[in-house]
Structure formats: C-alpha cells, structure tokens
mmCIF file of C-alpha atoms (C1' of nucleotides) in Angstrom:
data_model
loop_
_atom_site.group_PDB
_atom_site.id
_atom_site.type_symbol
_atom_site.label_atom_id
_atom_site.label_comp_id
_atom_site.label_asym_id
_atom_site.label_seq_id
_atom_site.Cartn_x
_atom_site.Cartn_y
_atom_site.Cartn_z
ATOM 1 C CA MET A 1 10.139 -10.748 10.933
ATOM 2 C CA LYS A 2 7.183 -9.695 8.912
ATOM 3 C CA LEU A 3 5.303 -12.164 6.782
ATOM 4 C CA THR A 4 3.337 -11.324 3.721
ATOM 5 C CA GLU A 5 -0.068 -12.761 3.088
ATOM 6 C CA ALA A 6 1.142 -15.484 0.812
ATOM 7 C CA GLU A 7 3.882 -16.309 3.247
ATOM 8 C CA TRP A 8 1.369 -16.742 6.012
ATOM 9 C CA GLN A 9 -0.395 -19.352 3.984
ATOM 10 C CA ILE A 10 2.736 -21.300 3.508
ATOM 11 C CA MET A 11 3.717 -20.974 7.112
ATOM 12 C CA ASN A 12 0.314 -22.035 8.287
ATOM 13 C CA ALA A 13 0.572 -25.111 6.161
ATOM 14 C CA LEU A 14 3.985 -25.803 7.527
ATOM 15 C CA TRP A 15 3.040 -25.266 11.134
ATOM 16 C CA SER A 16 0.287 -27.726 10.674
ATOM 17 C CA GLY A 17 2.894 -30.420 10.267
ATOM 18 C CA SER A 18 6.592 -30.366 9.690
ATOM 19 C CA PRO A 19 8.994 -31.178 8.269
ATOM 20 C CA ALA A 20 7.126 -31.253 5.029
ATOM 21 C CA THR A 21 8.012 -31.360 1.372
ATOM 22 C CA ALA A 22 6.906 -28.754 -1.100
ATOM 23 C CA ARG A 23 4.542 -31.309 -2.500
ATOM 24 C CA GLN A 24 2.920 -31.889 0.845
ATOM 25 C CA ILE A 25 2.503 -28.217 1.372
ATOM 26 C CA ALA A 26 1.004 -27.887 -2.054
ATOM 27 C CA ASP A 27 -1.463 -30.588 -1.178
ATOM 28 C CA ARG A 28 -2.410 -28.990 2.073
ATOM 29 C CA LEU A 29 -2.886 -25.656 0.406
ATOM 30 C CA GLY A 30 -4.712 -27.108 -2.523
ATOM 31 C CA GLU A 31 -8.013 -26.519 -0.827
ATOM 32 C CA GLU A 32 -7.488 -22.881 -0.144
ATOM 33 C CA VAL A 33 -5.501 -21.534 -3.018
ATOM 34 C CA ASN A 34 -4.584 -22.672 -6.428
ATOM 35 C CA TRP A 35 -0.948 -21.995 -6.819
ATOM 36 C CA ALA A 36 1.378 -23.586 -9.261
ATOM 37 C CA TYR A 37 3.834 -25.897 -7.639
ATOM 38 C CA THR A 38 6.653 -23.568 -8.560
ATOM 39 C CA THR A 39 4.899 -20.701 -6.876
ATOM 40 C CA ILE A 40 5.065 -22.607 -3.673
ATOM 41 C CA LYS A 41 8.686 -23.367 -4.252
ATOM 42 C CA THR A 42 9.335 -19.693 -4.781
ATOM 43 C CA MET A 43 7.662 -18.824 -1.546
ATOM 44 C CA LEU A 44 9.604 -21.484 0.256
ATOM 45 C CA THR A 45 12.820 -20.101 -1.076
ATOM 46 C CA ARG A 46 11.911 -16.639 -0.004
ATOM 47 C CA LEU A 47 10.955 -17.805 3.438
ATOM 48 C CA SER A 48 14.195 -19.632 3.641
ATOM 49 C CA ASP A 49 16.039 -16.488 2.632
ATOM 50 C CA LYS A 50 14.463 -14.604 5.475
ATOM 51 C CA ASN A 51 15.210 -17.426 7.856
ATOM 52 C CA ALA A 52 11.641 -18.122 8.664
ATOM 53 C CA ILE A 53 12.109 -21.731 7.707
ATOM 54 C CA LYS A 54 14.950 -24.073 7.057
ATOM 55 C CA GLU A 55 15.420 -26.391 4.166
ATOM 56 C CA ALA A 56 17.099 -29.736 4.356
ATOM 57 C CA LYS A 57 17.658 -32.443 1.838
ATOM 58 C CA ALA A 58 16.073 -35.773 2.569
ATOM 59 C CA GLY A 59 17.731 -37.746 -0.158
ATOM 60 C CA LYS A 60 17.149 -35.741 -3.306
ATOM 61 C CA VAL A 61 14.151 -33.884 -2.094
ATOM 62 C CA SER A 62 13.916 -30.818 0.073
ATOM 63 C CA VAL A 63 11.996 -30.866 3.277
ATOM 64 C CA TYR A 64 11.085 -27.719 5.068
ATOM 65 C CA GLU A 65 10.622 -26.876 8.651
ATOM 66 C CA PRO A 66 9.712 -23.671 10.442
ATOM 67 C CA ILE A 67 12.280 -21.717 12.338
ATOM 68 C CA LEU A 68 9.930 -18.911 13.167
ATOM 69 C CA THR A 69 7.334 -20.242 15.566
ATOM 70 C CA ARG A 70 3.685 -19.668 15.128
ATOM 71 C CA GLN A 71 3.611 -17.950 18.426
ATOM 72 C CA ALA A 72 6.342 -15.544 17.522
ATOM 73 C CA ALA A 73 4.738 -14.819 14.199
ATOM 74 C CA ARG A 74 1.453 -14.106 15.879
ATOM 75 C CA ARG A 75 3.129 -11.884 18.356
ATOM 76 C CA ASN A 76 4.766 -9.882 15.623
ATOM 77 C CA ALA A 77 1.646 -9.604 13.591
ATOM 78 C CA LEU A 78 -0.358 -8.507 16.544
ATOM 79 C CA LYS A 79 2.192 -6.010 17.521
ATOM 80 C CA GLY A 80 2.200 -4.620 14.046
ATOM 81 C CA LEU A 81 -1.525 -4.305 14.035
ATOM 82 C CA VAL A 82 -1.626 -2.666 17.403
ATOM 83 C CA ASN A 83 0.934 -0.118 16.381
ATOM 84 C CA GLN A 84 -0.685 0.625 13.132
ATOM 85 C CA ALA A 85 -4.298 0.601 14.050
ATOM 86 C CA PHE A 86 -4.680 0.780 17.804
ATOM 87 C CA ASP A 87 -2.464 3.580 18.957
ATOM 88 C CA GLY A 88 0.263 1.189 19.866
ATOM 89 C CA ALA A 89 -1.443 -0.036 22.984
ATOM 90 C CA PHE A 90 -3.297 -3.157 23.841
ATOM 91 C CA GLY A 91 -5.876 -1.306 25.786
ATOM 92 C CA PRO A 92 -7.602 0.121 22.755
ATOM 93 C CA LEU A 93 -7.504 -3.250 21.079
ATOM 94 C CA MET A 94 -9.149 -4.910 24.008
ATOM 95 C CA HIS A 95 -11.655 -2.201 24.151
ATOM 96 C CA PHE A 96 -12.415 -2.607 20.548
ATOM 97 C CA LEU A 97 -12.731 -6.327 20.825
ATOM 98 C CA LEU A 98 -15.201 -5.992 23.595
ATOM 99 C CA GLU A 99 -17.139 -3.105 22.194
ATOM 100 C CA ASP A 100 -17.203 -3.870 18.577
ATOM 101 C CA GLN A 101 -16.933 -7.538 18.258
ATOM 102 C CA LYS A 102 -19.997 -8.380 20.209
ATOM 103 C CA LEU A 103 -18.662 -11.523 21.658
ATOM 104 C CA SER A 104 -21.156 -14.251 22.112
ATOM 105 C CA ASP A 105 -22.164 -14.970 25.645
ATOM 106 C CA ASN A 106 -20.175 -18.096 25.436
ATOM 107 C CA GLN A 107 -17.104 -16.287 24.399
ATOM 108 C CA LYS A 108 -17.564 -13.901 27.242
ATOM 109 C CA GLU A 109 -17.872 -16.714 29.695
ATOM 110 C CA GLU A 110 -14.731 -18.257 28.391
ATOM 111 C CA LEU A 111 -12.952 -15.013 28.475
ATOM 112 C CA MET A 112 -13.970 -14.457 32.052
ATOM 113 C CA LYS A 113 -12.781 -17.858 33.010
ATOM 114 C CA ALA A 114 -9.516 -17.442 31.214
ATOM 115 C CA LEU A 115 -9.049 -14.103 32.846
ATOM 116 C CA GLU A 116 -9.616 -15.453 36.271
ATOM 117 C CA GLN A 117 -7.062 -18.101 35.654
ATOM 118 C CA THR A 118 -4.335 -15.827 34.492
ATOM 119 C CA GLU A 119 -5.322 -13.561 37.306
ATOM 120 C CA GLY A 120 -4.253 -16.278 39.665
ATOM 121 C CA GLY A 121 -1.003 -16.817 37.870
ATOM 122 C CA ARG A 122 -0.016 -13.243 37.671
ATOM 123 C CA GLU A 123 3.114 -13.355 39.726
ATOM 124 C CA GLN A 124 5.349 -15.043 37.196
ATOM 125 C CA LYS A 125 5.278 -12.462 34.520
ATOM 126 C CA LYS A 126 7.643 -12.938 31.688
ATOM 127 C CA GLU A 127 8.964 -9.879 30.028
ATOM 128 C CA GLY A 128 7.337 -9.390 26.754
ATOM 129 C CA VAL A 129 7.394 -9.615 23.018
ATOM 130 C CA MET B 1 -11.000 -2.045 2.061
ATOM 131 C CA LYS B 2 -7.456 -2.824 2.936
ATOM 132 C CA LEU B 3 -5.052 -0.105 3.945
ATOM 133 C CA THR B 4 -1.329 -0.242 3.528
ATOM 134 C CA GLU B 5 1.018 0.834 6.240
ATOM 135 C CA ALA B 6 1.584 4.268 4.818
ATOM 136 C CA GLU B 7 -2.103 4.670 4.283
ATOM 137 C CA TRP B 8 -2.772 3.905 7.901
ATOM 138 C CA GLN B 9 -0.546 6.753 8.895
ATOM 139 C CA ILE B 10 -2.417 9.153 6.755
ATOM 140 C CA MET B 11 -5.758 7.874 7.914
ATOM 141 C CA ASN B 12 -4.723 8.071 11.520
ATOM 142 C CA ALA B 13 -3.754 11.665 11.018
ATOM 143 C CA LEU B 14 -7.025 12.353 9.315
ATOM 144 C CA TRP B 15 -9.132 10.625 11.908
ATOM 145 C CA SER B 16 -7.481 12.738 14.508
ATOM 146 C CA GLY B 17 -9.220 15.749 13.015
ATOM 147 C CA SER B 18 -11.044 16.332 9.792
ATOM 148 C CA PRO B 19 -11.561 17.859 7.370
ATOM 149 C CA ALA B 20 -7.922 18.662 7.046
ATOM 150 C CA THR B 21 -5.668 19.984 4.337
ATOM 151 C CA ALA B 22 -2.658 18.128 3.076
ATOM 152 C CA ARG B 23 -0.541 20.660 4.872
ATOM 153 C CA GLN B 24 -2.229 19.982 8.163
ATOM 154 C CA ILE B 25 -1.764 16.305 7.730
ATOM 155 C CA ALA B 26 1.848 16.845 6.888
ATOM 156 C CA ASP B 27 2.242 18.812 10.076
ATOM 157 C CA ARG B 28 0.579 16.173 12.176
ATOM 158 C CA LEU B 29 2.709 13.486 10.650
ATOM 159 C CA GLY B 30 5.840 15.499 10.862
ATOM 160 C CA GLU B 31 6.640 14.001 14.211
ATOM 161 C CA GLU B 32 6.398 10.430 13.137
ATOM 162 C CA VAL B 33 7.624 10.266 9.614
ATOM 163 C CA ASN B 34 9.520 12.503 7.325
ATOM 164 C CA TRP B 35 7.698 12.460 4.083
ATOM 165 C CA ALA B 36 7.875 15.027 1.368
ATOM 166 C CA TYR B 37 4.739 17.025 1.018
ATOM 167 C CA THR B 38 4.123 15.472 -2.370
ATOM 168 C CA THR B 39 4.371 12.034 -0.887
ATOM 169 C CA ILE B 40 1.476 12.888 1.323
ATOM 170 C CA LYS B 41 -0.427 14.252 -1.616
ATOM 171 C CA THR B 42 0.185 11.027 -3.471
ATOM 172 C CA MET B 43 -1.133 8.999 -0.599
ATOM 173 C CA LEU B 44 -4.157 11.214 -0.337
ATOM 174 C CA THR B 45 -4.883 10.737 -3.993
ATOM 175 C CA ARG B 46 -4.580 7.005 -3.680
ATOM 176 C CA LEU B 47 -6.841 6.947 -0.687
ATOM 177 C CA SER B 48 -9.286 9.031 -2.560
ATOM 178 C CA ASP B 49 -9.144 6.621 -5.474
ATOM 179 C CA LYS B 50 -10.054 3.777 -3.204
ATOM 180 C CA ASN B 51 -12.803 5.817 -1.650
ATOM 181 C CA ALA B 52 -11.351 5.750 1.781
ATOM 182 C CA ILE B 53 -11.499 9.518 1.918
ATOM 183 C CA LYS B 54 -13.123 12.281 0.009
ATOM 184 C CA GLU B 55 -11.573 15.399 -1.302
ATOM 185 C CA ALA B 56 -13.310 18.719 -1.546
ATOM 186 C CA LYS B 57 -12.156 22.121 -2.606
ATOM 187 C CA ALA B 58 -12.307 24.824 -0.023
ATOM 188 C CA GLY B 59 -11.538 27.716 -2.295
ATOM 189 C CA LYS B 60 -8.404 26.688 -4.151
ATOM 190 C CA VAL B 61 -7.205 24.190 -1.665
ATOM 191 C CA SER B 62 -8.228 20.606 -1.139
ATOM 192 C CA VAL B 63 -9.521 19.465 2.157
ATOM 193 C CA TYR B 64 -9.799 15.830 2.957
ATOM 194 C CA GLU B 65 -12.155 13.901 5.081
ATOM 195 C CA PRO B 66 -12.455 10.202 5.876
ATOM 196 C CA ILE B 67 -15.173 8.132 4.369
ATOM 197 C CA LEU B 68 -13.903 4.948 5.867
ATOM 198 C CA THR B 69 -14.375 5.155 9.601
ATOM 199 C CA ARG B 70 -11.704 4.268 12.029
ATOM 200 C CA GLN B 71 -13.937 1.664 13.449
ATOM 201 C CA ALA B 72 -14.541 0.021 10.112
ATOM 202 C CA ALA B 73 -10.874 0.098 9.287
ATOM 203 C CA ARG B 74 -10.051 -1.506 12.577
ATOM 204 C CA ARG B 75 -12.654 -4.105 12.012
ATOM 205 C CA ASN B 76 -11.232 -4.955 8.625
ATOM 206 C CA ALA B 77 -7.703 -5.052 9.841
ATOM 207 C CA LEU B 78 -8.592 -7.242 12.721
ATOM 208 C CA LYS B 79 -10.569 -9.522 10.555
ATOM 209 C CA GLY B 80 -7.668 -9.789 8.182
ATOM 210 C CA LEU B 81 -5.319 -10.629 10.973
ATOM 211 C CA VAL B 82 -7.625 -13.176 12.449
ATOM 212 C CA ASN B 83 -8.042 -14.907 9.139
ATOM 213 C CA GLN B 84 -4.434 -14.872 8.354
ATOM 214 C CA ALA B 85 -2.926 -15.671 11.664
ATOM 215 C CA PHE B 86 -5.569 -16.986 14.010
ATOM 216 C CA ASP B 87 -7.439 -19.650 12.124
ATOM 217 C CA GLY B 88 -10.167 -17.244 11.239
ATOM 218 C CA ALA B 89 -11.697 -17.249 14.682
ATOM 219 C CA PHE B 90 -11.657 -14.807 17.521
ATOM 220 C CA GLY B 91 -11.307 -17.501 20.085
ATOM 221 C CA PRO B 92 -7.696 -18.224 19.277
ATOM 222 C CA LEU B 93 -6.946 -14.535 19.247
ATOM 223 C CA MET B 94 -8.429 -14.039 22.668
ATOM 224 C CA HIS B 95 -6.603 -17.005 23.889
ATOM 225 C CA PHE B 96 -3.396 -15.700 22.546
ATOM 226 C CA LEU B 97 -3.935 -12.294 24.026
ATOM 227 C CA LEU B 98 -4.503 -13.722 27.421
ATOM 228 C CA GLU B 99 -1.844 -16.350 27.290
ATOM 229 C CA ASP B 100 0.892 -14.606 25.514
ATOM 230 C CA GLN B 101 0.489 -10.986 26.148
ATOM 231 C CA LYS B 102 0.755 -11.105 29.882
ATOM 232 C CA LEU B 103 -1.582 -8.293 30.520
ATOM 233 C CA SER B 104 -0.716 -6.114 33.403
ATOM 234 C CA ASP B 105 -2.887 -6.480 36.448
ATOM 235 C CA ASN B 106 -4.387 -3.175 35.633
ATOM 236 C CA GLN B 107 -5.290 -4.240 32.189
ATOM 237 C CA LYS B 108 -6.865 -7.334 33.572
ATOM 238 C CA GLU B 109 -8.911 -5.337 35.982
ATOM 239 C CA GLU B 110 -10.097 -3.111 33.238
ATOM 240 C CA LEU B 111 -10.860 -5.999 31.055
ATOM 241 C CA MET B 112 -12.883 -7.610 33.768
ATOM 242 C CA LYS B 113 -14.802 -4.470 34.326
ATOM 243 C CA ALA B 114 -15.441 -3.965 30.666
ATOM 244 C CA LEU B 115 -16.539 -7.529 30.359
ATOM 245 C CA GLU B 116 -18.982 -7.218 33.165
ATOM 246 C CA GLN B 117 -20.456 -4.193 31.566
ATOM 247 C CA THR B 118 -21.006 -5.702 28.179
ATOM 248 C CA GLU B 119 -22.241 -8.739 29.975
ATOM 249 C CA GLY B 120 -25.054 -6.639 31.282
ATOM 250 C CA GLY B 121 -25.871 -5.277 27.875
ATOM 251 C CA ARG B 122 -25.859 -8.560 26.130
ATOM 252 C CA GLU B 123 -29.449 -8.635 25.001
ATOM 253 C CA GLN B 124 -29.129 -6.203 22.159
ATOM 254 C CA LYS B 125 -26.661 -7.994 20.028
ATOM 255 C CA LYS B 126 -26.029 -6.572 16.640
ATOM 256 C CA GLU B 127 -25.042 -8.886 13.856
ATOM 257 C CA GLY B 128 -21.429 -8.620 13.209
ATOM 258 C CA VAL B 129 -18.540 -7.260 11.215
ATOM 259 C "C1'" DT C 1 16.590 -47.647 -22.806
ATOM 260 C "C1'" DG C 2 13.676 -44.428 -23.632
ATOM 261 C "C1'" DA C 3 9.463 -41.714 -22.435
ATOM 262 C "C1'" DC C 4 7.068 -39.652 -18.851
ATOM 263 C "C1'" DA C 5 6.707 -37.691 -14.292
ATOM 264 C "C1'" DT C 6 9.039 -34.935 -10.695
ATOM 265 C "C1'" DC C 7 12.181 -32.002 -8.554
ATOM 266 C "C1'" DT C 8 15.135 -28.257 -8.347
ATOM 267 C "C1'" DT C 9 17.152 -23.873 -9.724
ATOM 268 C "C1'" DC C 10 16.743 -19.635 -12.408
ATOM 269 C "C1'" DT C 11 14.584 -16.182 -14.525
ATOM 270 C "C1'" DA C 12 10.556 -13.301 -15.623
ATOM 271 C "C1'" DC C 13 7.073 -10.164 -15.257
ATOM 272 C "C1'" DA C 14 2.887 -7.564 -13.731
ATOM 273 C "C1'" DT C 15 1.095 -5.120 -9.727
ATOM 274 C "C1'" DT C 16 1.372 -2.812 -5.530
ATOM 275 C "C1'" DT C 17 3.691 0.076 -2.348
ATOM 276 C "C1'" DG C 18 6.764 3.658 -0.776
ATOM 277 C "C1'" DT C 19 8.671 7.783 -1.964
ATOM 278 C "C1'" DA C 20 9.347 11.855 -4.456
ATOM 279 C "C1'" DG C 21 10.438 15.125 -8.415
ATOM 280 C "C1'" DT C 22 8.724 18.514 -12.005
ATOM 281 C "C1'" DA C 23 5.936 21.817 -13.995
ATOM 282 C "C1'" DG C 24 2.294 24.801 -14.157
ATOM 283 C "C1'" DC C 25 -1.082 27.933 -11.825
ATOM 284 C "C1'" DA C 26 -2.359 31.060 -8.093
ATOM 285 C "C1'" DT C 27 -1.234 34.365 -4.156
ATOM 286 C "C1'" DT C 28 1.173 37.692 -2.135
ATOM 287 C "C1'" DG C 29 4.390 40.879 -0.708
ATOM 288 C "C1'" DC C 30 6.937 44.302 -2.407
ATOM 289 C "C1'" DG D 1 4.570 43.807 -12.606
ATOM 290 C "C1'" DC D 2 7.452 40.360 -10.819
ATOM 291 C "C1'" DA D 3 9.790 37.147 -7.679
ATOM 292 C "C1'" DA D 4 9.053 34.008 -3.974
ATOM 293 C "C1'" DT D 5 5.873 30.677 -2.077
ATOM 294 C "C1'" DG D 6 2.616 27.234 -1.981
ATOM 295 C "C1'" DC D 7 -0.650 24.261 -4.055
ATOM 296 C "C1'" DT D 8 -2.220 20.854 -7.523
ATOM 297 C "C1'" DA D 9 -1.744 17.454 -11.197
ATOM 298 C "C1'" DC D 10 1.341 14.252 -13.422
ATOM 299 C "C1'" DT D 11 5.012 11.337 -13.923
ATOM 300 C "C1'" DA D 12 8.773 8.369 -12.241
ATOM 301 C "C1'" DC D 13 11.034 4.782 -10.295
ATOM 302 C "C1'" DA D 14 12.938 1.278 -7.038
ATOM 303 C "C1'" DA D 15 11.631 -2.409 -3.981
ATOM 304 C "C1'" DA D 16 8.412 -5.769 -2.487
ATOM 305 C "C1'" DT D 17 4.922 -9.090 -3.634
ATOM 306 C "C1'" DG D 18 2.284 -12.462 -6.196
ATOM 307 C "C1'" DT D 19 2.583 -15.641 -9.601
ATOM 308 C "C1'" DA D 20 4.639 -18.727 -12.676
ATOM 309 C "C1'" DG D 21 7.344 -20.626 -16.828
ATOM 310 C "C1'" DA D 22 11.710 -22.887 -18.781
ATOM 311 C "C1'" DA D 23 15.398 -25.909 -18.529
ATOM 312 C "C1'" DG D 24 18.104 -29.303 -16.659
ATOM 313 C "C1'" DA D 25 18.700 -33.503 -13.502
ATOM 314 C "C1'" DT D 26 16.664 -37.831 -12.057
ATOM 315 C "C1'" DG D 27 13.789 -41.484 -10.892
ATOM 316 C "C1'" DT D 28 10.705 -45.075 -12.817
ATOM 317 C "C1'" DC D 29 8.077 -48.139 -15.331
ATOM 318 C "C1'" DA D 30 7.134 -50.590 -19.429
#
DNA sequence: TGACATCTTCTACATTTGTAGTAGCATTGC
DNA sequence: GCAATGCTACTACAAATGTAGAAGATGTCA
C-alpha cells in the first residue's frame, strides 16, 4: 500500500482523530493546505478504493476511519525509501542518519538510551515488516 | 530536487560510476529492470532537464555525470519522508526505527559504536540539511 | 414553502510519470 | 558504396496524481 503525497495529508489528518467527517478533515487540513472541499472528498474516495480507509454513513453523512494504520504506512514508506535510496538495507540508512544528520547531543543521548532499552528486550523479536 | 522512482534507478546506476554512457547505464540496470534503451535515454534527458545530471559529448556520444550528489539526494528524500510521514521531526523517525524495525543485535552493536564515535566528534557541528 | 447551505456522486482536466517507438545521422564491416 | 548497427532527437501515449466544478438530494431557518 503506497500513499501519494496528498493521500498522506489526508491520512495524517485522519489518524489524528477518527472517525471523522470530510468536513472535519477539511478543517484540520485547512491550516496546511487549501483544498476545495470536493478535492478532499475525491481523495477520500480514492483512499477508500484502495482500502486504506473505510467509509460509513452516520445518518446522511459519511464518516471515515483508517484501515491502514499509521505504523504500517510508516513501515511501507520507510521500506520504500530504503530500497530506493539506501541500497535496500537499514545499515546505510542508519549510517546516513548518524553521519549526515548531525544529531543534536540530546538526540544522541536519547538514541543511546533507547538503544540500551531495546538491547535489553532483544529476545522477543517479532518477524518483520 | 525530488526524484521519481525511475529516476532513482538511473541515478543509482550513475552514482555507481560516472561519467557513463547511456549504454553503460543500460547495462548496469539490465539486471534490475528491463527498460528499452530509449526509455533510459528519456530518463537521462529528464534528469538533465532538472539539472540532476549533466550531459557532455565525448566525440559523438553523450556521457552523463551526476550533478546532484547521492548524499544530497538522500538528504532530500529523507527530509521528504520525515515531513510526510514522521511529523517533520527526526525524533519520531528514530523512535520508529528502534521500536518497529527490530534491529538485529549486530545492527544495534554497530549503531552503538557509530554513536559513540560521533559522540566524540560532536564539537564541530555543521548546520544542517 | 421557498431560498440558502451542505452533502454526495460524477465527471473533467492538466501535469507528471513510466515506457517506448520512429526517423535521421554516423560508423563500420564488407 | 551500401547494408547493418548504434546513437541521438523527437514524439507519443496510457496511467497516476492533483485539483476541482456541476448537478442533484436534503436539511434548515425565516
């Protein structure tokens, strides 16, 4: 399941609170983009067609709700990026993040901490992606 | 500078050795995709139009060479992903990587090591992206 | 009860992306 | 000198994407 840029916007709005009506989504997005209401409806229909969300009638009005989880979407997107731009392996990505992104000291600290934690919990590894 | 999927393939081939002729690129790509030679030429032209690469004549034949560096392209792509999918911040991405991606122990080790290294070199921080 | 505001469903259309064909010019091997 | 080969420049075209208008159904408030 690959999302386009515009679809990400809609999904982000939806993940931030669902179920939601098209109107609510429009309101949430209002600050970032300036789409016609019908544009949003179009996107919602398309997302529904690809089963990323589901549409239900609450009375007369449609309410929408994600099917695709944020986590899964992130996973897919990341995977896509890694394949496309980082030789298909996480190693190079990590490397790049560390080398290029010049994490702040704080971020490094956090990262270290996080690492140590997962380090502890390594035995229950779920199979991936 | 945003690259499309097909463009990434070409760029990857080109980064793996340049300058290169269209034919060489075709050969390198041959294993991954099965594009007509003219398809590759089209992509090269488009990339040239967006100034991602430059074209020069070596005798009769065109040779191509990246202008956009791999590093810069990665940076852009990552930035795009982060904006789109990770609330525009690297924190959530890191978090996700650690939480979701279940790095192998080896990867963790490496990451730790890498982290320690950059930790040492923290004083010269370049401003970013 | 009619005018306005809203929704929904369809349709539309430009741009971008993926993919490639055609035609003309040059190169080369006979 | 000419046929095969390979390259370049142009053109083409379907699918995906971004963006939205039109028209019909309905709710609502004076």
